[in-house]
Short mmCIF file of C-alpha atoms and ligand atoms in Angstrom, two decimals:
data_model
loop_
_atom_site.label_atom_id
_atom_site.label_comp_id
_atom_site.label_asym_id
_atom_site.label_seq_id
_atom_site.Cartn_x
_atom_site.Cartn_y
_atom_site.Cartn_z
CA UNK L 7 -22.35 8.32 30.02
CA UNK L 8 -20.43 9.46 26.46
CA UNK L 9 -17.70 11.81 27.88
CA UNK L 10 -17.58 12.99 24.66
CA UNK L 11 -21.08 14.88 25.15
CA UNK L 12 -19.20 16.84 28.16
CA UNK L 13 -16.97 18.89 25.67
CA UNK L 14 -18.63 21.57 22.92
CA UNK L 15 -20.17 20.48 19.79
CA UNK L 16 -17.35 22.38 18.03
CA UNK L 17 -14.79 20.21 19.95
CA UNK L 18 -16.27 16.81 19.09
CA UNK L 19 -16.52 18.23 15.14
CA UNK L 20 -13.00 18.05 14.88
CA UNK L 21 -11.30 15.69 12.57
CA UNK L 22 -7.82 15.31 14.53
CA UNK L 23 -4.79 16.13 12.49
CA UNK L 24 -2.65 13.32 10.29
CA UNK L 25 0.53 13.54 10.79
CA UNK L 26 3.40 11.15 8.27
CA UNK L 27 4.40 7.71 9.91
CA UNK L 28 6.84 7.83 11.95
CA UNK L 29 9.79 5.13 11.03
CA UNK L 30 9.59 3.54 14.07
CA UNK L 31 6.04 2.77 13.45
CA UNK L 32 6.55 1.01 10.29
CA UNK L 33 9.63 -0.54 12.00
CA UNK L 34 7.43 -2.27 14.33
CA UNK L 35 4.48 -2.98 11.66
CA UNK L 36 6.37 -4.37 8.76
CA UNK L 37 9.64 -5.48 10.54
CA UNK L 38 11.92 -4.11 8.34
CA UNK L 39 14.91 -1.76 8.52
CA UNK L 40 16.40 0.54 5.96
CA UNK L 41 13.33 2.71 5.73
CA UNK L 42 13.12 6.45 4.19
CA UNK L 43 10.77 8.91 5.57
CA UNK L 44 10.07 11.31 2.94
CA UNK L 45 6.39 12.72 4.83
CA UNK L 46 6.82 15.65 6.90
CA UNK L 47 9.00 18.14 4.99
CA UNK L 48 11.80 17.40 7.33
CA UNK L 49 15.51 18.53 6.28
CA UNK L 50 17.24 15.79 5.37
CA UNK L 51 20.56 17.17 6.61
CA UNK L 52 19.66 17.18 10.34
CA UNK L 53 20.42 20.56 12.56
CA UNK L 54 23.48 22.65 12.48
CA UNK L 55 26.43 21.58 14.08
CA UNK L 56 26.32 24.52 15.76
CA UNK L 57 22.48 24.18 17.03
CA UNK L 58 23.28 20.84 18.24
CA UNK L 59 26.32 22.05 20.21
CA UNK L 60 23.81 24.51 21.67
CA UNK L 61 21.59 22.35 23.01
CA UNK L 62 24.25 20.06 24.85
CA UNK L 63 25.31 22.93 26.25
CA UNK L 64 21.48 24.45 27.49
CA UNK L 65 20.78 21.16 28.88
CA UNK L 66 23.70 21.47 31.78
CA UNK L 67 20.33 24.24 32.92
CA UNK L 68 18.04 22.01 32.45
CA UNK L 69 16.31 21.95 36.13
CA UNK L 70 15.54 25.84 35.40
CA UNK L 71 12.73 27.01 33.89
CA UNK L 72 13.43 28.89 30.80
CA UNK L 73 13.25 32.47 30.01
CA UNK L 74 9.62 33.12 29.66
CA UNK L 75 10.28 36.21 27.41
CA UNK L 76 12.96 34.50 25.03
CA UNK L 77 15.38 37.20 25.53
CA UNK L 78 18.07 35.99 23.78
CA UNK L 79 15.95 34.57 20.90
CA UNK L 80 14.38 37.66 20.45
CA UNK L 81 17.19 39.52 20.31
CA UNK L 82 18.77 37.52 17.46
CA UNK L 83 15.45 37.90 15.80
CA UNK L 84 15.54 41.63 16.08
CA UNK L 85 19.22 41.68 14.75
CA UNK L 86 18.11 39.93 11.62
CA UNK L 87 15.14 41.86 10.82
CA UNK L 88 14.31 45.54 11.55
CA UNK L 89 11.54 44.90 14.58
CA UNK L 90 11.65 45.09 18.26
CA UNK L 91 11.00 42.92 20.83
CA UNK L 92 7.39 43.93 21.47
CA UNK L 93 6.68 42.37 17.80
CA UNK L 94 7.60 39.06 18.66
CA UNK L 95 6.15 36.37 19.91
CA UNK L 96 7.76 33.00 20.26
CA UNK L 97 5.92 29.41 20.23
CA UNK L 98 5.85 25.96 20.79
CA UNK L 99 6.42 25.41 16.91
CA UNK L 100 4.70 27.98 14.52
CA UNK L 101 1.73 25.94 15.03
CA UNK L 102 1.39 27.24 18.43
CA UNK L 103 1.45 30.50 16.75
CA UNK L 104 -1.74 29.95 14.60
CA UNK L 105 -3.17 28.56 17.62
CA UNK L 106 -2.51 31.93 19.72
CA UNK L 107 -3.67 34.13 17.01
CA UNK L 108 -6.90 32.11 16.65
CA UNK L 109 -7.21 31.81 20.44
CA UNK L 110 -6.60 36.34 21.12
CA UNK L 111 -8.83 36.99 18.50
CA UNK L 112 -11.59 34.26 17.90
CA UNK L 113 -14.88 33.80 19.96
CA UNK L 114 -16.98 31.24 18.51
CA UNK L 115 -19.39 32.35 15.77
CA UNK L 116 -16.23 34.69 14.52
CA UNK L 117 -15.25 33.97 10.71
CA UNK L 118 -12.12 32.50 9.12
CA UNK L 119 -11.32 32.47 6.10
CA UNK L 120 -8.52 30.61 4.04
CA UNK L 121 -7.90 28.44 1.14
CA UNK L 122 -9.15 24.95 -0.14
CA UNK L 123 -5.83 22.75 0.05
CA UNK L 124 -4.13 24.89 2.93
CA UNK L 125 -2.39 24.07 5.68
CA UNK L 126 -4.88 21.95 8.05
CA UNK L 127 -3.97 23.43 11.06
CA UNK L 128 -5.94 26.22 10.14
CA UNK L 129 -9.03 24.76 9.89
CA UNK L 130 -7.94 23.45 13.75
CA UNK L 131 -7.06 26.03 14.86
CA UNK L 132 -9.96 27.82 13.68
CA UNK L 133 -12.67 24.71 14.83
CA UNK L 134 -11.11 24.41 18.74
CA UNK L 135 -12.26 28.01 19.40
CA UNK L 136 -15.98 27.78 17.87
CA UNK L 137 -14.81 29.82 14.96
CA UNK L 138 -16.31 29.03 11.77
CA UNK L 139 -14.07 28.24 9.17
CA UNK L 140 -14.69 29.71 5.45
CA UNK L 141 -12.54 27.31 2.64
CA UNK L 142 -12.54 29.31 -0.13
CA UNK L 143 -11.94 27.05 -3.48
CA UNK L 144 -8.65 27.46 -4.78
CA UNK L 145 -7.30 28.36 -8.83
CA UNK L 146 -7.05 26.20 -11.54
CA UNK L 147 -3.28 25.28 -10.62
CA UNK L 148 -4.37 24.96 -6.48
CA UNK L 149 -3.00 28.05 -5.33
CA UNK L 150 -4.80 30.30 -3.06
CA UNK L 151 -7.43 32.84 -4.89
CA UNK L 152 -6.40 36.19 -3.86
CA UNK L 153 -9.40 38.17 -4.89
CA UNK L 154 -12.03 35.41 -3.81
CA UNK L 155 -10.45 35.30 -0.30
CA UNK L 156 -10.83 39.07 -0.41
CA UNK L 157 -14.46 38.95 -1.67
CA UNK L 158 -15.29 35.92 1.35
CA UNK L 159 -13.03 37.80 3.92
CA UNK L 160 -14.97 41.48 3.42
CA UNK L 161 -18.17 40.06 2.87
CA UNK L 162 -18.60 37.77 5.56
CA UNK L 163 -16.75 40.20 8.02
CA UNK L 164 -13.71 37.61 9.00
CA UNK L 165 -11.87 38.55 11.69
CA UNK L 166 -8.80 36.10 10.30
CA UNK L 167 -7.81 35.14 6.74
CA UNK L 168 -4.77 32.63 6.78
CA UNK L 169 -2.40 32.47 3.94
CA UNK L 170 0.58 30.39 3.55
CA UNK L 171 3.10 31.03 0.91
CA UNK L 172 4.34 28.85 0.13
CA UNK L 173 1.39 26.42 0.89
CA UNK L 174 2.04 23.38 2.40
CA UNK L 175 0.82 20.75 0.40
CA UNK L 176 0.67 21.94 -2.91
CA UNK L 177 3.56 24.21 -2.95
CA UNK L 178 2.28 26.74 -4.63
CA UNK L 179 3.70 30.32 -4.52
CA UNK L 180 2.00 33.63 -4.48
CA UNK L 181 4.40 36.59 -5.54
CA UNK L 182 5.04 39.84 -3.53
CA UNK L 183 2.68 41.83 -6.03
CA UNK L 184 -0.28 39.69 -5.46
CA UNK L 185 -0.19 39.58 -1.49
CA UNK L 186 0.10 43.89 -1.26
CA UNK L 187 -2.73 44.31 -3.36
CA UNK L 188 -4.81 41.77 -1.45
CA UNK L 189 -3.61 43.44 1.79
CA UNK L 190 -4.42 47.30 0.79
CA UNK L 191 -7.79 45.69 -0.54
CA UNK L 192 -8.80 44.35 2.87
CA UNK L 193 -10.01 46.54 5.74
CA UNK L 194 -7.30 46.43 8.45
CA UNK L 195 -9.86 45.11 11.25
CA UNK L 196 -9.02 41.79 9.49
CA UNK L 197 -5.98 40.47 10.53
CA UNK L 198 -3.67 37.93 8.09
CA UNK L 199 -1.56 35.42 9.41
CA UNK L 200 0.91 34.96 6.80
CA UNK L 201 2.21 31.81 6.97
CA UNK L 202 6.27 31.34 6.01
CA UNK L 203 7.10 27.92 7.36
CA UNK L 204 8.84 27.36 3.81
CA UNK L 205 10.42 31.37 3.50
CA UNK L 206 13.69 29.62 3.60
CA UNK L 207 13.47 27.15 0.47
CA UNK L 208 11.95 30.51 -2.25
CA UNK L 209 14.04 30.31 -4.79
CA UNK L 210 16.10 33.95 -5.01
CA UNK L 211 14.21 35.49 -7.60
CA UNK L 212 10.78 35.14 -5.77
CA UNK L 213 11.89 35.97 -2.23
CA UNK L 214 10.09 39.47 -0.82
CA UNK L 215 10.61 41.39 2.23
CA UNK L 216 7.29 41.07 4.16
CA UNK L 217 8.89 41.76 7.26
CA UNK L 218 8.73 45.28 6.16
CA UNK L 219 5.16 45.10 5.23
CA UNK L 220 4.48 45.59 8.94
CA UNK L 221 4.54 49.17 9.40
CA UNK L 222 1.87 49.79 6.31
CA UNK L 223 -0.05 47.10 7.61
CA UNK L 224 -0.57 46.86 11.21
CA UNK L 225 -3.25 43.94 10.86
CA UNK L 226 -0.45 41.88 9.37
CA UNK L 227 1.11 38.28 11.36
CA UNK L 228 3.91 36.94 10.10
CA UNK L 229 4.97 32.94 11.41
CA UNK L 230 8.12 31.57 10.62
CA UNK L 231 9.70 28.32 12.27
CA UNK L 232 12.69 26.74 13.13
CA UNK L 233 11.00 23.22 11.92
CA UNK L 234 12.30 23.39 8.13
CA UNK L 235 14.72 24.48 6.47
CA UNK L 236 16.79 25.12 10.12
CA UNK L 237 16.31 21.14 10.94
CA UNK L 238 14.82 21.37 14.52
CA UNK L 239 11.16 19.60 14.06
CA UNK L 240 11.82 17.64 17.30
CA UNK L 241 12.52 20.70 18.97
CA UNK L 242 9.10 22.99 18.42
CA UNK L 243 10.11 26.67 18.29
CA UNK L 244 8.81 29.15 15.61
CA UNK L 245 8.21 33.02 16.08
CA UNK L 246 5.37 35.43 14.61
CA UNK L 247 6.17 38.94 13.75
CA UNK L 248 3.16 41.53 13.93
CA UNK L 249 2.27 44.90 15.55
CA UNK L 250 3.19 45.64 19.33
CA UNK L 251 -0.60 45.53 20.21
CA UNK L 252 -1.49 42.15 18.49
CA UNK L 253 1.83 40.97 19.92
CA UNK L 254 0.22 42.18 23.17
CA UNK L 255 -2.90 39.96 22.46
CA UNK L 256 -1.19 36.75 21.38
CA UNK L 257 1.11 36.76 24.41
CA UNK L 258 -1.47 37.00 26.80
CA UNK L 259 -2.71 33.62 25.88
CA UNK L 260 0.13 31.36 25.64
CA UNK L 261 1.87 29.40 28.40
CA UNK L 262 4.68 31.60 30.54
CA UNK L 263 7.02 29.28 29.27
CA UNK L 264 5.72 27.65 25.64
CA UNK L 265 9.10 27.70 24.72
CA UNK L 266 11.78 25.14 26.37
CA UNK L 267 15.60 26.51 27.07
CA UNK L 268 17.43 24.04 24.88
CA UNK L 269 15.22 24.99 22.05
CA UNK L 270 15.64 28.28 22.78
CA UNK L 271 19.64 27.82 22.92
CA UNK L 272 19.43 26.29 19.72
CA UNK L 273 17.34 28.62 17.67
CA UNK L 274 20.10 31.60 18.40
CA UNK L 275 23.08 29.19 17.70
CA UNK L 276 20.53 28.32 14.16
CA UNK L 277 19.72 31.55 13.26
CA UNK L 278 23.57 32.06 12.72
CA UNK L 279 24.65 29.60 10.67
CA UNK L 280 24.10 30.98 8.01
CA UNK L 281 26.09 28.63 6.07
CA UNK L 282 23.60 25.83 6.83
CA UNK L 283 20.38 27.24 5.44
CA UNK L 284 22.71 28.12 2.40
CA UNK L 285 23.44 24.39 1.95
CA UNK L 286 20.21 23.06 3.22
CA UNK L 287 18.48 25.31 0.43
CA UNK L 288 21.05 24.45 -2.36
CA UNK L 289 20.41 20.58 -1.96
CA UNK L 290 15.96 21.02 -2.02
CA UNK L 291 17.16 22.95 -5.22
CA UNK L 292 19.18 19.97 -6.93
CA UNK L 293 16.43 17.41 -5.47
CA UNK L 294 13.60 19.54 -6.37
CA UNK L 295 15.09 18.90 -10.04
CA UNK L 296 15.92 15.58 -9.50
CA UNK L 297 12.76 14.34 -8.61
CA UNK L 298 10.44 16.56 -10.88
CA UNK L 299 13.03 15.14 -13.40
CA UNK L 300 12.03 11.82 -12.29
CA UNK L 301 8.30 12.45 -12.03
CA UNK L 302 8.30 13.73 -15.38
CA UNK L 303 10.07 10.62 -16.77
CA UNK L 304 7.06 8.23 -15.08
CA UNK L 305 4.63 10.71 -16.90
CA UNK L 306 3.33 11.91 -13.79
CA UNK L 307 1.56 15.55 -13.27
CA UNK L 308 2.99 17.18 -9.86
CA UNK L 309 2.20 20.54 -8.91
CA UNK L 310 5.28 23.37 -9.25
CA UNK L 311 6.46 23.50 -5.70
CA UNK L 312 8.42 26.62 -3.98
CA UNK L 313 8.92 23.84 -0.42
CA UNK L 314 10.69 21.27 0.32
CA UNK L 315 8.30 18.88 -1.21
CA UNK L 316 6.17 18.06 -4.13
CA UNK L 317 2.66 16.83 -4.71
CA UNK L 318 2.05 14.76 -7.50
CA UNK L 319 -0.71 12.47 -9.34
CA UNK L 320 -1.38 9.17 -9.33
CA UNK L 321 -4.76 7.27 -10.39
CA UNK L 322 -4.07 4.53 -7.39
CA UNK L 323 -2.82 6.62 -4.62
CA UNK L 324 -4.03 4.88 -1.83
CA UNK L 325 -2.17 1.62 -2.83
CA UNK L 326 0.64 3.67 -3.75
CA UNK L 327 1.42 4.92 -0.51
CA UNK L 328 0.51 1.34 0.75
CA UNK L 329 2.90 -0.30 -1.74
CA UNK L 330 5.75 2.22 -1.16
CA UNK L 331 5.74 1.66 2.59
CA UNK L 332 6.29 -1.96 1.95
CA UNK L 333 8.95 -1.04 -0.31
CA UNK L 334 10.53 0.77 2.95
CA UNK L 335 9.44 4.92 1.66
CA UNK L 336 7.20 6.81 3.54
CA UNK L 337 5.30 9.65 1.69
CA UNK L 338 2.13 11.29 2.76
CA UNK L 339 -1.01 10.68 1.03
CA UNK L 340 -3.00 14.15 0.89
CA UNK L 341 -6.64 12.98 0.16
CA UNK L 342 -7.91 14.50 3.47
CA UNK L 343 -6.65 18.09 1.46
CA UNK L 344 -9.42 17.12 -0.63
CA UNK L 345 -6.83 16.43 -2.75
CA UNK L 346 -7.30 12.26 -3.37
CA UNK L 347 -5.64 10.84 -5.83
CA UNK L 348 -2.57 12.95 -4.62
CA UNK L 349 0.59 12.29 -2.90
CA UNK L 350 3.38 14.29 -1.35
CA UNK L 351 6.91 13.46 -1.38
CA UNK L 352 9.26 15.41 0.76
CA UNK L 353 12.70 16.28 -1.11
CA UNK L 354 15.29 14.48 0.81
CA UNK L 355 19.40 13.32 0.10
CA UNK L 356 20.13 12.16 -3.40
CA UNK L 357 20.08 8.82 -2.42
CA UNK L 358 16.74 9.22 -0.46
CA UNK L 359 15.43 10.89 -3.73
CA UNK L 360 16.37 8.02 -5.94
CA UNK L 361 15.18 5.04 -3.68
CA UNK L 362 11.88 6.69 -3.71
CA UNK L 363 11.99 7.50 -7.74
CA UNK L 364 12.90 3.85 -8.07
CA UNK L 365 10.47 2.27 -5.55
CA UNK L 366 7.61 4.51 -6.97
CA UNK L 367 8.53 3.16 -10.75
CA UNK L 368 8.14 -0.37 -9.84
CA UNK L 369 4.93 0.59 -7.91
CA UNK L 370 3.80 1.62 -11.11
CA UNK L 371 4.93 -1.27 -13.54
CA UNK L 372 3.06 -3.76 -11.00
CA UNK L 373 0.17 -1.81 -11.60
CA UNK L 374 0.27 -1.99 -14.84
CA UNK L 375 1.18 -5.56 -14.47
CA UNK L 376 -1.96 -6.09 -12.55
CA UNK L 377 0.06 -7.59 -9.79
CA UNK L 378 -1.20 -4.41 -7.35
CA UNK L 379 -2.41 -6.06 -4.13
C1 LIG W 413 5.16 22.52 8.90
C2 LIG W 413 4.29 23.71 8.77
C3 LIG W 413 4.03 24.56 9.85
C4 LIG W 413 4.34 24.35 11.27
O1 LIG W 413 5.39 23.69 11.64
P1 LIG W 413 5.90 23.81 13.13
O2 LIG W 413 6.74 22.62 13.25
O3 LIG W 413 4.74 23.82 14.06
O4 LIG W 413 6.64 25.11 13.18
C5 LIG W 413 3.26 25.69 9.64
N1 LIG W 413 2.76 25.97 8.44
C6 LIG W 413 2.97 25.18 7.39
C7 LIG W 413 2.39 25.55 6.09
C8 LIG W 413 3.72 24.01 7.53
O5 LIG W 413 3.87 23.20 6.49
#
């Protein structure tokens, strides 16, 4: 028999996620050293000092289980920003927390709605439930359309639009102005996840206070993480922000303990140093500029970004990507974002920003050259 034919239709429908190469992979496959992973909007400055000395110290308690509720965490979370801790809920990586909204809220049949180009967990998140997923075609500049989500989400009775702002790939940005009118447009049995994985990298004259959107908008989920701009990818820990009753909801579905200690330990210790964000922001600034600077110079067209990364153009992309990991750089091609002919490029160190600059020009002369393999 096909043990595929035991699980749903809906499960077997699923294209599984893409995630960059891991160096170690391309380690083993080309056997070369030296390599650059610019693919997963990773900070290229590592974790705080102080995170890390967290962690050493939470993993003396390592045979305990953690603190299901996140105490600690929480409270941190509710000294930063004017909530309690019944609007919290922590997770495995904010990706956990798109999967807990979809899984309190979603039967199958129930509608989704978000953007062409967004985030693909949605779409995931949205398929392993039964949901059915409504990708609404994006602007001219691939940004999300505010009013056509609104149209899809009110006419086809959602019960979920996600957002992300920025959006991860394309970077684009959607300002304060434009998000409150699409929330007092839509009826508030349709809950928004808005997703913030990139809050930390908005340059200062676009950043908005959504926390404080909550109280005129009780349908309203905000997800941040720890995987960005605070340097703990390895570590999976995000939080989501919302009303006490849809914090209710979403915490009756995820695991007791979804979140380990250490990363627990290290998310308070993060959350502190402030000092770190400041310099992990300041350096995506300078190598935001540095490598639209460069992109500009190879007459490339790249989408405005407000992340840690940029997408940009390029007629061959396929053996792009395949000639830049030979050349020891790892970007992500973006073609299953229906965006082919794309690539993404994760801002890194100086030196990480100028290897790739300079590994991507000579991609491009031996295309020209016709020496492209
Ligand atoms: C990276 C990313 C996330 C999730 O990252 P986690 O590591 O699971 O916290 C969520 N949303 C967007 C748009 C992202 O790019």
């Amino acid at each position: 028999m096909n043990y595929c034919d035991l699980a749903p239709s809906y499960i077997r429908a699923i294209a599984p996620y893409q995630p960059g190469k891991p160096i170690s992979e391309l380690e083993r496959e080309l056997g070369i050293t030296g390599i650059i992973k610019l693919a997963s909007n990773e900070n290229p400055l590592g974790a705080s000092a102080a995170a890390v000395a967290a962690m050493q110290e939470a993993i003396k308690n390592i045979a305990l289980y953690p603190d299901g509720n996140g105490f600690e965490l929480k409270d941190a979370l509710v000294k930063r920003y004017s909530v309690t801790h019944a609007n919290i809920t922590l997770g495995n990586g904010s990706n956990d927390l798109l999967e807990l909204a979809a899984r309190a809220f979603l039967t199958p049949g129930d509608k989704v709605v978000y953007s062409a180009h967004a985030f693909a967990v949605y779409a995931l998140a949205t398929q392993a439930v039964g949901a059915t997923g409504i990708s609404v075609p994006a602007t001219e500049g691939y940004g999300h359309d505010l009013p056509a989500m609104l149209d899809a989400a009110k006419t086809n009775k959602a019960k979920i639009v996600f957002i992300a702002n920025p959006n991860n790939p394309t970077g684009t940005f959607l300002e304060a102005e434009a998000l409150l009118a699409f929330m007092r447009g839509l009826p508030q049995d349709i809950l928004v996840v808005l997703d913030e994985a990139y809050n930390e990298y908005l340059p200062e004259e676009k950043r908005y206070d959504s926390v404080s959107w909550l109280k005129e908008f009780p349908n309203l989920i905000i997800s941040r993480t720890f995987s960005k701009a605070y340097g703990l990818a390895g570590l999976r820990v995000g939080y989501a922000m919302s009303h006490e009753q849809v914090t209710d909801m979403m915490n009756r579905v995820r695991q007791p303990f979804n979140v380990n200690s250490v990363a627990q330990a290290a998310a308070v210790a993060a959350l502190r140093d402030v000092s770190f964000v400041k310099r992990t922001f300041e350096l995506n600034q300078r190598g935001m500029a540095q490598i639209t600077e460069g992109l500009g110079k190879l007459e490339l067209n790249y989408i405005p970004s407000c992340g840690n990364f940029v997408a940009f153009h390029i007629g061959n992309a396929s053996a792009t990507y395949r000639r830049l990991l030979e050349l020891g750089v790892i970007v992500r091609p973006i073609e299953n974002y229906d965006m082919p002919g794309w690539l993404r490029v994760s801002i890194g160190l100086e030196s990480e920003n100028a290897k790739f600059l300079g590994a991507l020009e000579k991609c491009i002369n031996e295309q020209v050259n016709g020496e492209a393999k």
